[in-house]
Amino acid sequence: MIVGVIDEGILATHEDLQGQIWVNPFEPVDGIDNDGNGFVDDNLGWDFYNNDRTTYDDVGDNHGTHVAGTIGAKGNNGIGVAGVSWGVKMIPIKFLQNSGSTANAIKSFDYLTDLKTRHGLNIVASNNSWGGGGFSQTLKDAITRCEQANILTVCAAGNNGRNTDTQPFYPSCYDNVSIISVASITNTGARSSFSNYGAVTVDIGAPGSGIWSTVPGTGNTSAYASYNGTSMASPHMTGVLALLAATEPGLNGLRLKDRLLRRGTPTTTLAGITMTGNRANGFIR
Ligand SMILES: [Ca+2]
Ligand SMILES: [Ca+2]
Ligand SMILES: [Ca+2]
Ligand SMILES: [Ca+2]
């Protein structure tokens, strides 16, 4: 199972992420674009922000590293945390470094679509713990190209505490059927006060308050921190999606999404303010 993490970079050498980061098998580091995708030596994904091959930069790529830990930090190794899916491989696709552009977000989605269509990799989804720009037809079109390649787009619902049915937040509110928009809940199951919601535009809830995960420490050491946000809820959902895809390899794309949403746990605090009224459930039957 492979998922794309479209975010900041990821500290791939973190003690609890080693082995969890995808390595491009078609791209030896030799100064040549061996796989012909236009990116030289993209063995660990690509950095669209700086347009270079280093998908971790020592400038505070902590958000991306934190998100990655929630999806797939190594479990059962006696250290740190355990991600939702221990068997997943994550492709670092960096387009954020404090800020990011829609143009580079589009390139990020297309990078993933190209990897899957070119090599037939089992890329099931991308995680998108970001948003906030206005409506962009070209970004929506890039998500549609992912959709056509059976790559689901998991999105943070946003942290404005508002109903996005009336005040949209993007990309979570594009009407692509492949988007899964995730609200944040607390450890009691209540909606986190910051979390956006919407009976039409938000699909499901997942934990996003007080989430302990991997971050770069001083000198790029392995550290851990607690963050809040729908940015932390979305990767829980992406992790559950990877688990489900692993146990039911015949399911992909929209069938996977449908199964994923329906197997959530009904949650009264999410009823009427999300499409399903469910919270994510990683229990494999
Ligand atoms: Ca390449
Ligand atoms: Ca190369
Ligand atoms: Ca870089
Ligand atoms: Ca661990």
Coordinates of C-alpha atoms and ligand atoms in Angstrom, one line a residue:
M1 CA 0.0 0.0 0.0
I2 CA 1.4 3.3 -1.0
V3 CA 0.0 6.8 -0.1
G4 CA 1.2 10.2 -1.2
V5 CA 1.8 12.8 1.5
I6 CA 1.3 16.2 -0.1
D7 CA 2.5 18.5 2.5
E8 CA 5.8 19.9 3.8
G9 CA 8.7 17.5 3.7
I10 CA 9.2 14.4 5.9
L11 CA 12.2 13.6 8.0
A12 CA 12.7 10.2 6.5
T13 CA 15.6 9.4 8.9
H14 CA 13.3 9.8 12.0
E15 CA 13.8 6.8 14.2
D16 CA 10.1 5.9 14.0
L17 CA 9.7 6.6 10.2
Q18 CA 12.7 4.6 8.9
G19 CA 11.5 2.0 6.4
Q20 CA 8.1 3.6 6.2
I21 CA 9.0 6.1 3.4
W22 CA 8.7 5.0 -0.2
V23 CA 11.8 4.7 -2.2
N24 CA 11.4 5.0 -6.0
P25 CA 12.6 1.7 -7.3
F26 CA 12.9 3.1 -10.8
E27 CA 15.2 6.0 -9.9
P28 CA 18.8 5.3 -8.8
V29 CA 20.6 8.4 -7.6
D30 CA 23.0 9.0 -10.5
G31 CA 22.2 12.4 -11.9
I32 CA 19.9 11.0 -14.6
D33 CA 16.1 11.0 -14.8
N34 CA 16.0 7.2 -15.1
D35 CA 12.2 6.8 -15.0
G36 CA 11.6 9.7 -17.4
N37 CA 9.1 11.6 -15.3
G38 CA 10.9 14.9 -15.7
F39 CA 12.5 14.8 -12.2
V40 CA 16.1 13.9 -11.7
D41 CA 16.9 11.5 -8.9
D42 CA 13.4 11.7 -7.3
N43 CA 14.1 8.6 -5.2
L44 CA 12.3 10.0 -2.2
G45 CA 9.5 11.9 -4.0
W46 CA 9.9 15.5 -5.1
D47 CA 10.1 19.0 -3.5
F48 CA 7.9 21.2 -5.7
Y49 CA 8.4 24.2 -3.4
N50 CA 12.2 24.4 -4.0
N51 CA 12.0 22.3 -7.2
D52 CA 14.7 19.9 -6.0
R53 CA 15.0 16.3 -4.9
T54 CA 15.5 16.8 -1.2
T55 CA 12.0 16.2 0.3
Y56 CA 13.2 17.2 3.7
D57 CA 14.7 20.6 4.4
D58 CA 16.0 21.8 7.7
V59 CA 13.7 24.7 7.8
G60 CA 11.0 23.2 10.0
D61 CA 9.3 20.5 8.0
N62 CA 7.6 19.4 11.2
H63 CA 4.0 19.5 9.9
G64 CA 4.7 17.0 7.2
T65 CA 6.7 14.8 9.5
H66 CA 3.9 14.9 12.1
V67 CA 1.3 13.9 9.5
A68 CA 3.5 11.0 8.2
G69 CA 3.8 9.6 11.7
T70 CA 0.1 9.5 12.2
I71 CA -0.4 7.6 8.9
G72 CA 2.4 5.2 9.3
A73 CA 5.0 5.5 12.0
K74 CA 6.5 2.1 12.8
G75 CA 4.6 0.0 15.3
N76 CA 5.8 -2.7 17.6
N77 CA 9.4 -1.4 17.7
G78 CA 9.4 -0.2 21.3
I79 CA 9.9 3.5 20.5
G80 CA 7.9 6.6 19.8
V81 CA 4.4 6.2 18.5
A82 CA 2.5 3.8 16.2
G83 CA 0.9 5.1 13.1
V84 CA -2.5 3.8 12.0
S85 CA -1.0 1.6 9.3
W86 CA 2.4 0.0 9.9
G87 CA 2.6 -1.6 6.5
V88 CA 2.2 1.6 4.4
K89 CA 4.8 3.3 2.3
M90 CA 4.6 7.0 2.1
I91 CA 5.7 9.2 -0.8
P92 CA 6.9 12.6 0.3
I93 CA 5.6 15.2 -2.0
K94 CA 6.6 18.6 -0.7
F95 CA 4.9 21.7 -1.9
L96 CA 4.6 23.6 1.4
Q97 CA 7.3 25.4 3.3
N98 CA 5.3 27.8 5.6
S99 CA 3.2 28.6 2.5
G100 CA 2.5 26.9 -0.8
S101 CA 1.1 27.7 -4.2
T102 CA -1.9 26.2 -6.1
A103 CA 0.4 25.7 -9.1
N104 CA 2.7 23.5 -7.0
A105 CA -0.3 21.6 -5.5
I106 CA -1.4 20.8 -9.1
K107 CA 2.1 19.5 -9.9
S108 CA 2.0 17.4 -6.7
F109 CA -1.2 15.6 -7.7
D110 CA 0.0 15.1 -11.2
Y111 CA 3.3 13.6 -9.9
L112 CA 1.3 11.0 -8.1
T113 CA -1.0 10.3 -11.0
D114 CA 2.0 9.9 -13.3
L115 CA 3.8 7.5 -10.9
K116 CA 0.7 5.3 -10.7
T117 CA -0.1 5.3 -14.4
R118 CA 3.5 4.9 -15.5
H119 CA 4.5 2.2 -13.1
G120 CA 1.3 0.6 -11.9
L121 CA 2.3 1.3 -8.3
N122 CA -0.4 0.5 -5.7
I123 CA -1.0 4.1 -4.8
V124 CA -4.4 4.2 -3.1
A125 CA -4.6 7.8 -1.8
S126 CA -3.0 11.1 -1.1
N127 CA -3.2 12.9 2.2
N128 CA -3.9 16.6 2.1
S129 CA -3.6 18.3 5.5
W130 CA -3.8 21.8 4.0
G131 CA -6.1 24.2 2.2
G132 CA -7.5 27.6 2.2
G133 CA -7.1 29.0 -1.3
G134 CA -10.0 30.0 -3.4
F135 CA -11.8 27.8 -5.9
S136 CA -9.4 26.6 -8.7
Q137 CA -10.7 24.7 -11.7
T138 CA -7.2 23.7 -12.6
L139 CA -6.6 22.2 -9.1
K140 CA -9.9 20.5 -9.2
D141 CA -9.0 19.0 -12.7
A142 CA -5.7 17.7 -11.2
I143 CA -7.7 15.9 -8.5
T144 CA -10.0 14.5 -11.2
R145 CA -6.9 13.1 -12.9
C146 CA -6.0 11.3 -9.7
E147 CA -9.6 10.1 -9.5
Q148 CA -9.4 8.6 -13.0
A149 CA -6.3 6.7 -11.8
N150 CA -8.2 5.4 -8.8
I151 CA -6.3 7.5 -6.3
L152 CA -8.5 8.9 -3.5
T153 CA -7.9 12.4 -2.1
V154 CA -8.2 12.6 1.6
C155 CA -8.5 16.2 2.8
A156 CA -8.5 18.1 6.1
A157 CA -11.9 19.8 6.5
G158 CA -10.1 23.0 7.7
N159 CA -9.8 24.8 11.0
N160 CA -12.2 27.7 10.7
G161 CA -14.9 26.3 13.0
R162 CA -17.4 27.0 10.2
N163 CA -20.0 25.2 8.1
T164 CA -18.3 24.7 4.8
D165 CA -21.6 23.9 3.1
T166 CA -22.2 27.6 3.0
Q167 CA -18.6 28.9 3.2
P168 CA -16.5 26.4 1.2
F169 CA -12.9 25.5 2.1
Y170 CA -10.7 24.0 -0.6
P171 CA -9.6 21.5 -1.6
S172 CA -11.9 19.6 0.8
C173 CA -15.0 21.1 -0.7
Y174 CA -14.4 20.4 -4.4
D175 CA -17.3 18.1 -5.5
N176 CA -15.0 15.4 -6.8
V177 CA -16.4 12.0 -5.7
S178 CA -12.8 10.9 -4.9
I179 CA -12.4 13.4 -2.1
I180 CA -12.8 12.3 1.5
S181 CA -13.2 15.4 3.8
V182 CA -12.3 14.8 7.4
A183 CA -13.4 16.8 10.5
S184 CA -11.6 16.7 13.8
I185 CA -12.9 15.1 17.0
T186 CA -11.5 15.2 20.5
N187 CA -10.8 12.2 22.8
T188 CA -14.5 12.3 23.9
G189 CA -15.8 12.1 20.4
A190 CA -17.0 15.7 20.3
R191 CA -16.2 17.9 17.3
S192 CA -13.0 19.9 18.0
S193 CA -14.1 23.5 18.4
F194 CA -11.8 24.6 15.5
S195 CA -13.0 21.9 13.1
N196 CA -15.0 22.8 10.0
Y197 CA -18.1 20.8 9.4
G198 CA -20.9 20.4 6.9
A199 CA -23.6 17.8 6.2
V200 CA -22.8 17.9 2.5
T201 CA -19.1 18.9 2.3
V202 CA -17.6 17.0 5.2
D203 CA -17.7 13.2 5.1
I204 CA -16.5 11.8 8.5
G205 CA -14.6 12.6 11.7
A206 CA -11.3 11.4 13.1
P207 CA -9.1 12.4 16.0
G208 CA -7.4 15.7 15.6
S209 CA -7.0 17.2 19.1
G210 CA -3.9 16.5 21.1
I211 CA -2.3 14.2 18.6
W212 CA 1.2 12.9 19.6
S213 CA 3.4 12.1 16.6
T214 CA 6.8 12.3 15.0
V215 CA 8.6 15.6 14.5
P216 CA 12.2 16.7 13.7
G217 CA 14.1 17.6 16.8
T218 CA 17.1 20.0 17.1
G219 CA 19.7 19.0 14.6
N220 CA 17.2 16.7 12.8
T221 CA 17.1 14.3 15.7
S222 CA 14.0 12.2 16.3
A223 CA 11.5 14.0 18.5
Y224 CA 7.7 13.9 19.2
A225 CA 5.1 16.6 19.7
S226 CA 1.4 17.1 20.3
Y227 CA -0.5 19.0 17.6
N228 CA -4.1 20.0 17.0
G229 CA -6.0 20.4 13.8
T230 CA -8.0 18.8 11.0
S231 CA -4.4 18.3 9.6
M232 CA -4.1 15.6 12.3
A233 CA -7.5 14.1 11.6
S234 CA -7.0 13.6 7.9
P235 CA -3.9 11.3 8.3
H236 CA -5.9 9.1 10.7
M237 CA -8.3 8.6 7.9
T238 CA -5.6 8.0 5.3
G239 CA -4.1 5.4 7.6
V240 CA -7.4 3.6 8.0
L241 CA -7.8 3.7 4.2
A242 CA -4.4 2.0 3.8
L243 CA -5.4 -0.7 6.3
L244 CA -8.6 -1.4 4.5
A245 CA -6.9 -1.4 1.1
A246 CA -4.4 -3.9 2.5
T247 CA -7.1 -6.3 3.8
E248 CA -9.3 -6.0 0.7
P249 CA -7.0 -5.6 -2.2
G250 CA -9.8 -6.0 -4.7
L251 CA -11.3 -2.7 -3.6
N252 CA -10.0 0.5 -5.0
G253 CA -11.1 4.0 -5.8
L254 CA -14.7 4.8 -5.2
R255 CA -15.6 1.3 -3.9
L256 CA -12.8 1.7 -1.3
K257 CA -14.1 5.1 -0.3
D258 CA -17.7 3.8 0.0
R259 CA -16.6 0.9 2.2
L260 CA -14.4 3.2 4.3
L261 CA -17.2 5.6 5.0
R262 CA -19.8 3.0 5.7
R263 CA -17.7 1.1 8.2
G264 CA -17.2 4.2 10.4
T265 CA -18.7 4.2 13.9
P266 CA -21.9 6.3 14.2
T267 CA -21.2 9.2 16.5
T268 CA -24.0 11.4 17.8
T269 CA -21.9 14.6 17.8
L270 CA -21.2 14.2 14.1
A271 CA -24.7 13.4 13.1
G272 CA -26.2 16.2 10.9
I273 CA -22.9 18.0 10.6
T274 CA -21.1 15.4 8.5
M275 CA -22.4 13.4 5.6
T276 CA -22.0 10.0 7.3
G277 CA -22.4 11.0 11.0
N278 CA -19.5 8.6 11.6
R279 CA -16.0 8.7 13.0
A280 CA -13.2 6.7 11.4
N281 CA -12.9 3.1 12.5
G282 CA -9.8 1.1 11.9
F283 CA -11.1 -2.2 13.2
I284 CA -10.5 -4.9 10.6
R285 CA -13.3 -7.4 10.6
Ligands
CA1 CA 12.7 10.7 -12.3
CA2 CA 18.5 8.9 -11.4
CA3 CA 14.3 20.6 -0.8
CA4 CA 7.0 3.2 17.1

